[in-house]
mmCIF file of C-alpha atoms in Angstrom:
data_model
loop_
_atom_site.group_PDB
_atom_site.id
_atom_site.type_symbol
_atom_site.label_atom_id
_atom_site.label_comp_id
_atom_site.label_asym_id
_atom_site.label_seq_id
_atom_site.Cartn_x
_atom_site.Cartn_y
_atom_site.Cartn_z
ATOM 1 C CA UNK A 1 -17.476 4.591 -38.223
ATOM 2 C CA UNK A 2 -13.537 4.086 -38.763
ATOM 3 C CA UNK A 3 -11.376 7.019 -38.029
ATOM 4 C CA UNK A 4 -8.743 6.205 -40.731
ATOM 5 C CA UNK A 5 -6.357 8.743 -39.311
ATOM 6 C CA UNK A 6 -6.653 7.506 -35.671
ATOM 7 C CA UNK A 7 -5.883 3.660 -37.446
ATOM 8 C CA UNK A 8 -3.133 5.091 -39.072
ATOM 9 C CA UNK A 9 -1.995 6.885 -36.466
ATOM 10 C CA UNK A 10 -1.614 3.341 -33.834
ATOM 11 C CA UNK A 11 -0.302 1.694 -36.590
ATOM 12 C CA UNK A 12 2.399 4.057 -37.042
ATOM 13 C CA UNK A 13 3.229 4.059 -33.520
ATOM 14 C CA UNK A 14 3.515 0.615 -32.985
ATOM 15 C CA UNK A 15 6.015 0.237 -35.477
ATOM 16 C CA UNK A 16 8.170 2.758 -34.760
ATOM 17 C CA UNK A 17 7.628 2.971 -30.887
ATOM 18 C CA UNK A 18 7.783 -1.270 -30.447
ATOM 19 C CA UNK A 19 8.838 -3.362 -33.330
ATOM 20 C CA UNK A 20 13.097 -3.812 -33.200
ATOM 21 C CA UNK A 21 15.452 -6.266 -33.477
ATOM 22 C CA UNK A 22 16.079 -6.254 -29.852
ATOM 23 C CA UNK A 23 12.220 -7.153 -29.049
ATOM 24 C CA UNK A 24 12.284 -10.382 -31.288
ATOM 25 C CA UNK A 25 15.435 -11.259 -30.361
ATOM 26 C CA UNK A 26 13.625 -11.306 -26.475
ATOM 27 C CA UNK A 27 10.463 -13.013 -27.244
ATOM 28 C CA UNK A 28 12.745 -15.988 -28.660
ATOM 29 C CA UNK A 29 14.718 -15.642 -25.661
ATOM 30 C CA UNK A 30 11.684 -15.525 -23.331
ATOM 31 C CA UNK A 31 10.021 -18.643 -25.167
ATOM 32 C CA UNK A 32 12.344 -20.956 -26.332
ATOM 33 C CA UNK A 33 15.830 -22.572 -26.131
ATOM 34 C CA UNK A 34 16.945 -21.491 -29.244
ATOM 35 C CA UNK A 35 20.274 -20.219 -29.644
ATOM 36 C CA UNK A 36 20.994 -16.386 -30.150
ATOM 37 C CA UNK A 37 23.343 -13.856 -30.756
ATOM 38 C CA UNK A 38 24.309 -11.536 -28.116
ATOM 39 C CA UNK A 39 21.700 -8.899 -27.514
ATOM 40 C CA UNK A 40 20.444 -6.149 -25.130
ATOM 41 C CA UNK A 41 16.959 -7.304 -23.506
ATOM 42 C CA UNK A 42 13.906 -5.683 -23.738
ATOM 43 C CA UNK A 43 10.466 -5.968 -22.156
ATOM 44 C CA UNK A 44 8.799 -4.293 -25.185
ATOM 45 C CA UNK A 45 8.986 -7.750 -27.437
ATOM 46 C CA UNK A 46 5.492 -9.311 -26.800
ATOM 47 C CA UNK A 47 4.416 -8.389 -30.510
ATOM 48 C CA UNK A 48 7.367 -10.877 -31.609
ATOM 49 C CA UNK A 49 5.824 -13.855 -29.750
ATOM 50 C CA UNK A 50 3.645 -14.943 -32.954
ATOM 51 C CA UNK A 51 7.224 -14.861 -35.107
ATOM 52 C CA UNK A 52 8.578 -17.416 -32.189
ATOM 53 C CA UNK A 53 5.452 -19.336 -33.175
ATOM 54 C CA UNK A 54 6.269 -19.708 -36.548
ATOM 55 C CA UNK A 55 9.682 -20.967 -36.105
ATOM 56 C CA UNK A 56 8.873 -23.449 -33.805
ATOM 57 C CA UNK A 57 5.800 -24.647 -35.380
ATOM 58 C CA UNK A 58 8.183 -25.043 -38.763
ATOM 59 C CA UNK A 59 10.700 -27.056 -36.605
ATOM 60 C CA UNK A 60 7.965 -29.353 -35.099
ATOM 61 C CA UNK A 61 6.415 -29.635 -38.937
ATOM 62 C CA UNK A 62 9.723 -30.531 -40.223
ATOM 63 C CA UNK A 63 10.095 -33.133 -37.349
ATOM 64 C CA UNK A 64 7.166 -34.755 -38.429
ATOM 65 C CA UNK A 65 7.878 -34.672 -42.444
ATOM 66 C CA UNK A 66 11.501 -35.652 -41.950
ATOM 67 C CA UNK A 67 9.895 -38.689 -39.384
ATOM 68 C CA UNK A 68 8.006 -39.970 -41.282
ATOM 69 C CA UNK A 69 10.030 -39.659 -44.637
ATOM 70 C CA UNK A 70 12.256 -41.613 -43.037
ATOM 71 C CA UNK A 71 9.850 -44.891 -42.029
ATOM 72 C CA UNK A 72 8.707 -43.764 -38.875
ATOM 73 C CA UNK A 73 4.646 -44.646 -38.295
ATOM 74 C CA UNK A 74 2.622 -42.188 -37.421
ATOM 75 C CA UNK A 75 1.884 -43.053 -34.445
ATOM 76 C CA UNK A 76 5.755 -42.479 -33.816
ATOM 77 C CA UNK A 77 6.279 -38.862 -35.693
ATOM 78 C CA UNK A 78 3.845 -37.796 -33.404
ATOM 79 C CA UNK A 79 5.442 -38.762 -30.301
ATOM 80 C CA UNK A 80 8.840 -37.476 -31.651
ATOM 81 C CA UNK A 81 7.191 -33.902 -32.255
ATOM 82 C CA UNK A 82 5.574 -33.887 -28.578
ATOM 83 C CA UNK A 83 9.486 -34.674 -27.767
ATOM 84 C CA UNK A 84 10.570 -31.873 -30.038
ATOM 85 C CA UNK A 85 8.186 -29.428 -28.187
ATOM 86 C CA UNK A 86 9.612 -30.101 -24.872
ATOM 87 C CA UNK A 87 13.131 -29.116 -26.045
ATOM 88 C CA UNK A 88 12.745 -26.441 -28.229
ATOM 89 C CA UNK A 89 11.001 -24.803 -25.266
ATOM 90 C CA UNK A 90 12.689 -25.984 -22.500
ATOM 91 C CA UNK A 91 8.762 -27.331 -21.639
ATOM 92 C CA UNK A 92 8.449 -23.953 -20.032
ATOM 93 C CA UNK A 93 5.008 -24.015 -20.758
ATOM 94 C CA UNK A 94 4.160 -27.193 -19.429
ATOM 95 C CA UNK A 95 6.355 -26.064 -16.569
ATOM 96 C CA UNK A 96 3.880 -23.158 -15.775
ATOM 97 C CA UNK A 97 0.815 -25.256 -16.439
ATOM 98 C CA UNK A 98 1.739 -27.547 -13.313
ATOM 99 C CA UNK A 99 2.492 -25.054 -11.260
ATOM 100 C CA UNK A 100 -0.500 -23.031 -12.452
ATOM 101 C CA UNK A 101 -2.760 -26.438 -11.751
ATOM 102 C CA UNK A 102 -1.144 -27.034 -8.237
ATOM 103 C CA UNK A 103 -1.474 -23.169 -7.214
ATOM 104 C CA UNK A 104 -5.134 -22.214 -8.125
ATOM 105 C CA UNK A 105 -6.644 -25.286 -7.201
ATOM 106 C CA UNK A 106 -4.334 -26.403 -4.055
ATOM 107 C CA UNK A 107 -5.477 -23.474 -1.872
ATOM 108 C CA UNK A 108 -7.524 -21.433 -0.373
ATOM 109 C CA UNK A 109 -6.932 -17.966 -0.794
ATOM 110 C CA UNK A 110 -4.838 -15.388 -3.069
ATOM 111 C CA UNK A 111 -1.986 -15.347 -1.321
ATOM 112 C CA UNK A 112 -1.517 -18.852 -0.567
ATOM 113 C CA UNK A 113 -2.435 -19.972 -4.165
ATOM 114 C CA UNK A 114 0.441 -17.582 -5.410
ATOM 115 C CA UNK A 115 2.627 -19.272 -2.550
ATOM 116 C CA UNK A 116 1.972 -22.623 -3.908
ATOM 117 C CA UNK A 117 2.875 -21.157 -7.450
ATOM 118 C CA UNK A 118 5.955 -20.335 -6.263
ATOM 119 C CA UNK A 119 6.837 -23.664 -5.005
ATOM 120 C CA UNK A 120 9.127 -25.664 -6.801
ATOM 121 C CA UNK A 121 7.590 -29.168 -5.884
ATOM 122 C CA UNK A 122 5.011 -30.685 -8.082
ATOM 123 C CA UNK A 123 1.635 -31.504 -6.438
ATOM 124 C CA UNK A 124 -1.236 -33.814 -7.647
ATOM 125 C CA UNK A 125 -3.314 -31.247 -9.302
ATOM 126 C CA UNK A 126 -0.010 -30.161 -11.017
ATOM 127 C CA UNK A 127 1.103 -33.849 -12.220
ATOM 128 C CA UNK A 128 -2.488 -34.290 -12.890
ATOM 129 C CA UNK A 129 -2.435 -31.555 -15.422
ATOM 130 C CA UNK A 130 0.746 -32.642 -17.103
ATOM 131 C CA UNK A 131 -0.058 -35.756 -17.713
ATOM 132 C CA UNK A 132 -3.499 -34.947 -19.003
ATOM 133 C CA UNK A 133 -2.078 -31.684 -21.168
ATOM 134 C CA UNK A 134 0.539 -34.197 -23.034
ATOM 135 C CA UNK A 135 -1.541 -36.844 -23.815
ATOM 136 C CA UNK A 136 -4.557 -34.145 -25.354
ATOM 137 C CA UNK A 137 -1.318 -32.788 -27.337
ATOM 138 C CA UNK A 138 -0.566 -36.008 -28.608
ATOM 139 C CA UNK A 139 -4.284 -36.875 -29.491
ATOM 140 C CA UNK A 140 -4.527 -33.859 -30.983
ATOM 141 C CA UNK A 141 -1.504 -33.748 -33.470
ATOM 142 C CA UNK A 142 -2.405 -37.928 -34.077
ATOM 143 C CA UNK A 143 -6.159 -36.557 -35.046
ATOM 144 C CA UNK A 144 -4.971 -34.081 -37.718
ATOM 145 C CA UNK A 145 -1.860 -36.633 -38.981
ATOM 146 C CA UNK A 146 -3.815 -38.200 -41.602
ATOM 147 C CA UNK A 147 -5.927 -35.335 -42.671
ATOM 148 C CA UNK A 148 -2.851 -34.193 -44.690
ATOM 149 C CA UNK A 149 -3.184 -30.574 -42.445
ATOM 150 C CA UNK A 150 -1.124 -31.399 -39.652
ATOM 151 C CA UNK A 151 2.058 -29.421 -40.841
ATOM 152 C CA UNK A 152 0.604 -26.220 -42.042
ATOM 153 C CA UNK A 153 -2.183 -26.160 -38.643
ATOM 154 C CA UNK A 154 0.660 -26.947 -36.439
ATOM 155 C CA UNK A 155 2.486 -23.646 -37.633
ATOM 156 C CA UNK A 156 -0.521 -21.755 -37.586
ATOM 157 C CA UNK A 157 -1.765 -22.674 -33.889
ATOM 158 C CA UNK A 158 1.687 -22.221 -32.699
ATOM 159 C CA UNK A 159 1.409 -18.590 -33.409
ATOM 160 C CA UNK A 160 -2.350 -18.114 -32.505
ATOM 161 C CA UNK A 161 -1.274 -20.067 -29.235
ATOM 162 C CA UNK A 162 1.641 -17.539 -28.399
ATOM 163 C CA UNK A 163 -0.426 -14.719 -29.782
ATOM 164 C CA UNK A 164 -3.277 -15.477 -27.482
ATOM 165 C CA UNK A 165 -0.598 -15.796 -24.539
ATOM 166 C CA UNK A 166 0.925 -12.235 -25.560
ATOM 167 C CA UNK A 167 -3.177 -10.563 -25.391
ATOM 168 C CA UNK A 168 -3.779 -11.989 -22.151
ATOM 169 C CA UNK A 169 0.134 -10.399 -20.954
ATOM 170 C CA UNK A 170 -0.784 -7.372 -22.194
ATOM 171 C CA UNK A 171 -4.950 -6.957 -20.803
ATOM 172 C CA UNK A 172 -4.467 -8.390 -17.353
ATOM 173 C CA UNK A 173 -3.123 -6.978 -14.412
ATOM 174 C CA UNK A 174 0.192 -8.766 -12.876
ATOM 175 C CA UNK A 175 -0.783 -10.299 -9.861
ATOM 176 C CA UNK A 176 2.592 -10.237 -8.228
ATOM 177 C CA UNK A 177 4.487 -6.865 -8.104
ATOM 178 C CA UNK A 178 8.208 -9.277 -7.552
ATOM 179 C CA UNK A 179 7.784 -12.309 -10.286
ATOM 180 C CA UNK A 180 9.699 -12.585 -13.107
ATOM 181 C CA UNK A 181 6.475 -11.262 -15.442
ATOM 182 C CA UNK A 182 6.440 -8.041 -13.678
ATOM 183 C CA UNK A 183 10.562 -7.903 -14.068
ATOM 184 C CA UNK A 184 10.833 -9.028 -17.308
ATOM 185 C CA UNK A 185 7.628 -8.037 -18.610
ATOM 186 C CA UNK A 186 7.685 -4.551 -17.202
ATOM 187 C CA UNK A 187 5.510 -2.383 -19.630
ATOM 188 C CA UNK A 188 3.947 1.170 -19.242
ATOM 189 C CA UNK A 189 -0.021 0.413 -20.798
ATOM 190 C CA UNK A 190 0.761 2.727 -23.985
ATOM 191 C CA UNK A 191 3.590 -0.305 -24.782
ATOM 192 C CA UNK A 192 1.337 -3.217 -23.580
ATOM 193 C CA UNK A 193 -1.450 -1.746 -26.008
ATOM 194 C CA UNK A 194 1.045 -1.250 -29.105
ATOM 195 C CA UNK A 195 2.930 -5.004 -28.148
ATOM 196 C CA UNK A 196 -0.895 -5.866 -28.159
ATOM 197 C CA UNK A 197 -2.006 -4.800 -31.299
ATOM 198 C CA UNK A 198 1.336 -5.925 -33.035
ATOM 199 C CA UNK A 199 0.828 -9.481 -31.789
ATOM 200 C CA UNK A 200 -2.729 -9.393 -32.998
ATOM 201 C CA UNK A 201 -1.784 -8.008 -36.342
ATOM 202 C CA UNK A 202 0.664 -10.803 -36.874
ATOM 203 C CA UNK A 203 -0.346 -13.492 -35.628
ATOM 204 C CA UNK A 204 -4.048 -12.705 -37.449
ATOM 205 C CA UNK A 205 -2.109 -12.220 -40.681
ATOM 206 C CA UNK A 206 0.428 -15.039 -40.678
ATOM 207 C CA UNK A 207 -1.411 -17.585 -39.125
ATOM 208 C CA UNK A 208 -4.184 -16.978 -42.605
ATOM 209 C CA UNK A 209 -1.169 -17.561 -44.650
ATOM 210 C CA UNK A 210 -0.788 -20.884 -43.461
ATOM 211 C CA UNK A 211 -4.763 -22.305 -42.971
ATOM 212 C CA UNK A 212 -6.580 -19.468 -45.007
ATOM 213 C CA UNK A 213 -9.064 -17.173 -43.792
ATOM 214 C CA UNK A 214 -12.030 -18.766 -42.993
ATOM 215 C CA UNK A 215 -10.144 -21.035 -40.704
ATOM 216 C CA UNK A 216 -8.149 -18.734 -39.163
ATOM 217 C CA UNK A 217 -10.973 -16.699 -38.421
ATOM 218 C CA UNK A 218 -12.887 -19.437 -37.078
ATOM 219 C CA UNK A 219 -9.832 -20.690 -34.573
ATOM 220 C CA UNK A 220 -9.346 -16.441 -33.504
ATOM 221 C CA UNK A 221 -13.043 -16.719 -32.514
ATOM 222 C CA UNK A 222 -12.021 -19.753 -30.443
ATOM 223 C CA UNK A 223 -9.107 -18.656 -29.105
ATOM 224 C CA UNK A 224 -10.516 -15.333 -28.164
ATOM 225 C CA UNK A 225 -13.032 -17.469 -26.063
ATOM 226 C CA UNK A 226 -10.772 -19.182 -24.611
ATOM 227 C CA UNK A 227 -8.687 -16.249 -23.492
ATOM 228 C CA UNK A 228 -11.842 -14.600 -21.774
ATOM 229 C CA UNK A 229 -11.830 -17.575 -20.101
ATOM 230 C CA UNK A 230 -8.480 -17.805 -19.232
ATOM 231 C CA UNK A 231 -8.497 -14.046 -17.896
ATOM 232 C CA UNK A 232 -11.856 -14.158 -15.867
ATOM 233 C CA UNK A 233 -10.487 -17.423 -14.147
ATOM 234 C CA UNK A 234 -6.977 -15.905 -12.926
ATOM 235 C CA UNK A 235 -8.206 -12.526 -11.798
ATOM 236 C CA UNK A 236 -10.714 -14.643 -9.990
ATOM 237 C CA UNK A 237 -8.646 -16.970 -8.282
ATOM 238 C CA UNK A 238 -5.108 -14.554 -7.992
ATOM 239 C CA UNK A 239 -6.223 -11.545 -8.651
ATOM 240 C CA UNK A 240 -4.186 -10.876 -12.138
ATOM 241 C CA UNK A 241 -1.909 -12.840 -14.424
ATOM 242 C CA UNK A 242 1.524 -14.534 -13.762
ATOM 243 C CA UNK A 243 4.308 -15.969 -15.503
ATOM 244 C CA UNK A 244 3.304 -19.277 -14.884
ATOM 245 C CA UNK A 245 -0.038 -18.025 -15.956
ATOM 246 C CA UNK A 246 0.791 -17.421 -19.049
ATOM 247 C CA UNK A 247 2.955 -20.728 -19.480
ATOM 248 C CA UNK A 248 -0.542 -22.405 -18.879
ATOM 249 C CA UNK A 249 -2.280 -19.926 -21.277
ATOM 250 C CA UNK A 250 0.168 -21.244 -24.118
ATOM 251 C CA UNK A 251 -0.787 -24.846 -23.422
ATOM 252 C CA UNK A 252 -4.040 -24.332 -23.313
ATOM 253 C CA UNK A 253 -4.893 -22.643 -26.209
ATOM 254 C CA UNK A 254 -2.425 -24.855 -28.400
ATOM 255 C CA UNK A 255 -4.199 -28.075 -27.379
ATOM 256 C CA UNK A 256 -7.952 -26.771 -27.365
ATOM 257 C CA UNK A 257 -7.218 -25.157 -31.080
ATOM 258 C CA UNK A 258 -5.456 -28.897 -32.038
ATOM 259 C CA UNK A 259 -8.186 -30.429 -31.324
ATOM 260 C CA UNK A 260 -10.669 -27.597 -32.673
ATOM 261 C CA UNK A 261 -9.279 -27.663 -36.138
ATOM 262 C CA UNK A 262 -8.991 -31.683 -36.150
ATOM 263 C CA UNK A 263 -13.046 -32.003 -35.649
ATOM 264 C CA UNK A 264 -13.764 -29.584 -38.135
ATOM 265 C CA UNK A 265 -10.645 -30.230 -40.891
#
């Protein structure tokens, strides 16, 4: 049975205890190359990361519309929006799927798989995975191009995607006690469950706006798989989450949901 005033209660805290202009002015910091106004940093802005989704999932929509309003095939929009992705973000996420790919599959224990991480050089597993997670991103956004639901889905898996990214930063333990994640995304577990619930909130609610509920609901369900995954995997393999980690968490879940919604659109 609900306890209204226990609801009520996190609610209440996670707006006044988390949500600031400060926080989203981070996550766009943390997530894309955007330009911004001078602010004071703060840890306590994973709820923002769906609002970074929408933005950039407007700009890669608009890419596409203004493309192909202006003669380009489709074939070509969608190889100027894969383009677009890579510079609004600084392919930071692609950046942390290599690395990710070349760490827990190039050795043998914990530590050296964290080592490997580390490593600025790109390995086979790591140019493996690039390759392969552009070319699913382009199939993906090609597959949903003619459906007519490519520019609303594209906003609305951009925020699941970073949504899903912000859970798994907020319900897995950092695996290194020195990376940037544990730096930057230093959080006591009261903030990591408010930032938690804020980013679920959101990204539930906004990403419905844009594909309606019953789709929504259906790619949550997905993603939420996926991020059980995702979670069992690292602790696994590293013992906990890095930044890198959740680079590759963003990919992931943006290309499995692109292609998701274009079998079942």
């Amino acid at each position: 049975m609900f306890n209204f005033k226990t609801i009520g209660k996190i609610i209440t805290e996670t707006i006044t205890e988390t949500i600031s202009y400060g926080g989203l002015l981070s996550a766009f910091a943390l997530l894309s190359r955007i330009p911004l106004p001078p602010f004071t940093y703060t840890a306590n802005c994973v709820w923002a990361y769906p609002l970074v989704g929408v933005l950039l999932g407007t700009c890669y929509s608009l890419v596409f519309a203004i493309g192909t309003w202006l003669g380009a095939s489709p074939p070509m929009a969608v190889a100027i929006v894969v383009v677009s992705m890579l510079l609004l973000t600084g392919a930071l996420h692609l950046d942390g799927l290599a690395d990710t790919a070349d760490g827990l599959w190039g050795g043998d224990t914990a530590q050296q798989r964290l080592h490997i991480m580390d490593d600025s050089h790109l390995g086979t597993y790591g140019t493996g995975a690039l390759v392969i997670g552009i070319l699913l991103y382009y199939v993906g956004l090609f597959e949903l191009a003619p459906t007519g639901q490519l520019l609303d889905s594209l906003i609305a898996i951009s925020i699941l995607s970073r949504t899903g990214m912000g859970i798994v930063q907020c319900t897995t333990p950092y695996a290194k006690t020195d990376g940037t994640l544990a730096t930057a995304g230093d959080l006591s577990e009261r903030q990591k469950q408010h930032n938690a619930y804020g980013a679920i909130v959101i990204g539930a609610v906004l990403s419905t706006l844009f594909i309606g509920g019953v789709d929504s609901l259906f790619l949550i369900i997905c993603g939420a798989g996926i991020i059980y995954v995702i979670r069992k995997i690292f602790v696994e393999k590293i013992g906990g989450i890095t930044g890198d980690g959740l680079g590759a968490t963003q990919v992931i879940l943006d290309i499995a949901l692109l292609i998701t919604y274009s079998i079942i659109v």
